[in-house]
């Protein structure tokens, strides 16, 4: 009995954990939630890659306990362990990455009325003057997109700051439109 516990301790010591960032997708063949990693040949570092990556890659499957908690196409900080045959990895822990967001507004009278929320490599724009899509020129649509994000730190404060900046831009736009209209009447 004592011999078995030392054997399992040795096996646990052999299992090396890998820490990387991954986005998960649904497999076309099995319907399982998967991701892929590739090892840098020079540094030996393992990084997440897309399924269509040209680099040699290994599959990452989720531990059954995590499968219900993972959202597709969201970046996660993950802990991986190698599969027993070393042909892939099992994801044993995953936490969504949360980025610090900045809210900026840009105003040039009668030309630019813009609010941007930047986080990670994403930008959400609100442009009621030059916006072409409804998700850019409509405040409720833009705000709804921002509220659904799980990768923004302190999302409630960011949404509040965005709402304040967007309402200021809308007030400037309305003021400039009426000012232009009143000048034409005179």
mmCIF file of N, CA and C in Angstrom, residues 16-22 36-41 43-49 58 60 80 82 89:
data_model
loop_
_atom_site.group_PDB
_atom_site.id
_atom_site.type_symbol
_atom_site.label_atom_id
_atom_site.label_comp_id
_atom_site.label_asym_id
_atom_site.label_seq_id
_atom_site.Cartn_x
_atom_site.Cartn_y
_atom_site.Cartn_z
ATOM 1 N N UNK A 16 4.371 17.771 -16.020
ATOM 2 C CA UNK A 16 4.721 19.190 -15.987
ATOM 3 C C UNK A 16 3.515 20.005 -16.444
ATOM 4 N N UNK A 17 3.296 21.093 -15.785
ATOM 5 C CA UNK A 17 2.181 21.968 -16.129
ATOM 6 C C UNK A 17 2.668 23.032 -17.088
ATOM 7 N N UNK A 18 1.793 23.399 -17.999
ATOM 8 C CA UNK A 18 2.082 24.418 -18.993
ATOM 9 C C UNK A 18 1.063 25.527 -18.812
ATOM 10 N N UNK A 19 1.530 26.771 -18.836
ATOM 11 C CA UNK A 19 0.642 27.928 -18.687
ATOM 12 C C UNK A 19 0.671 28.723 -19.985
ATOM 13 N N UNK A 20 -0.497 28.971 -20.565
ATOM 14 C CA UNK A 20 -0.580 29.716 -21.817
ATOM 15 C C UNK A 20 -1.965 30.341 -21.954
ATOM 16 N N UNK A 21 -2.130 31.129 -22.982
ATOM 17 C CA UNK A 21 -3.423 31.746 -23.278
ATOM 18 C C UNK A 21 -4.047 31.009 -24.465
ATOM 19 N N UNK A 22 -5.355 30.698 -24.348
ATOM 20 C CA UNK A 22 -6.056 29.955 -25.399
ATOM 21 C C UNK A 22 -7.428 30.547 -25.672
ATOM 22 N N UNK A 36 -5.790 24.692 -29.712
ATOM 23 C CA UNK A 36 -4.535 24.151 -30.219
ATOM 24 C C UNK A 36 -3.355 24.943 -29.682
ATOM 25 N N UNK A 37 -2.229 24.257 -29.508
ATOM 26 C CA UNK A 37 -0.986 24.900 -29.088
ATOM 27 C C UNK A 37 0.133 24.470 -30.019
ATOM 28 N N UNK A 38 1.154 25.298 -30.073
ATOM 29 C CA UNK A 38 2.351 24.999 -30.840
ATOM 30 C C UNK A 38 3.555 25.343 -29.973
ATOM 31 N N UNK A 39 4.642 24.599 -30.165
ATOM 32 C CA UNK A 39 5.852 24.846 -29.380
ATOM 33 C C UNK A 39 6.872 25.565 -30.242
ATOM 34 N N UNK A 40 7.382 26.689 -29.734
ATOM 35 C CA UNK A 40 8.411 27.444 -30.428
ATOM 36 C C UNK A 40 9.683 26.603 -30.440
ATOM 37 N N UNK A 41 10.244 26.308 -31.626
ATOM 38 C CA UNK A 41 11.419 25.440 -31.680
ATOM 39 C C UNK A 41 12.670 26.037 -31.039
ATOM 40 N N UNK A 43 12.736 28.591 -28.423
ATOM 41 C CA UNK A 43 12.609 28.847 -26.985
ATOM 42 C C UNK A 43 11.968 27.690 -26.225
ATOM 43 N N UNK A 44 11.242 26.836 -26.929
ATOM 44 C CA UNK A 44 10.548 25.734 -26.274
ATOM 45 C C UNK A 44 9.237 26.153 -25.625
ATOM 46 N N UNK A 45 8.881 27.407 -25.769
ATOM 47 C CA UNK A 45 7.657 27.925 -25.154
ATOM 48 C C UNK A 45 6.433 27.432 -25.922
ATOM 49 N N UNK A 46 5.395 27.065 -25.187
ATOM 50 C CA UNK A 46 4.158 26.578 -25.785
ATOM 51 C C UNK A 46 3.135 27.706 -25.772
ATOM 52 N N UNK A 47 2.576 27.998 -26.959
ATOM 53 C CA UNK A 47 1.606 29.086 -27.101
ATOM 54 C C UNK A 47 0.384 28.598 -27.855
ATOM 55 N N UNK A 48 -0.753 29.209 -27.565
ATOM 56 C CA UNK A 48 -1.980 28.898 -28.280
ATOM 57 C C UNK A 48 -1.894 29.387 -29.718
ATOM 58 N N UNK A 49 -2.456 28.594 -30.655
ATOM 59 C CA UNK A 49 -2.494 28.958 -32.075
ATOM 60 C C UNK A 49 -3.875 28.640 -32.629
ATOM 61 N N UNK A 58 -0.527 20.817 -31.467
ATOM 62 C CA UNK A 58 -1.143 19.729 -30.722
ATOM 63 C C UNK A 58 -2.494 20.223 -30.221
ATOM 64 N N UNK A 60 -5.722 20.617 -27.656
ATOM 65 C CA UNK A 60 -6.005 20.786 -26.228
ATOM 66 C C UNK A 60 -7.484 20.498 -26.021
ATOM 67 N N UNK A 80 -2.333 23.663 -18.488
ATOM 68 C CA UNK A 80 -2.428 22.430 -19.265
ATOM 69 C C UNK A 80 -1.530 21.361 -18.670
ATOM 70 N N UNK A 82 0.140 17.474 -20.045
ATOM 71 C CA UNK A 82 0.241 16.634 -21.240
ATOM 72 C C UNK A 82 -0.641 15.389 -21.114
ATOM 73 N N UNK A 89 -2.790 17.979 -25.068
ATOM 74 C CA UNK A 89 -2.857 18.477 -23.693
ATOM 75 C C UNK A 89 -4.293 18.452 -23.194
#
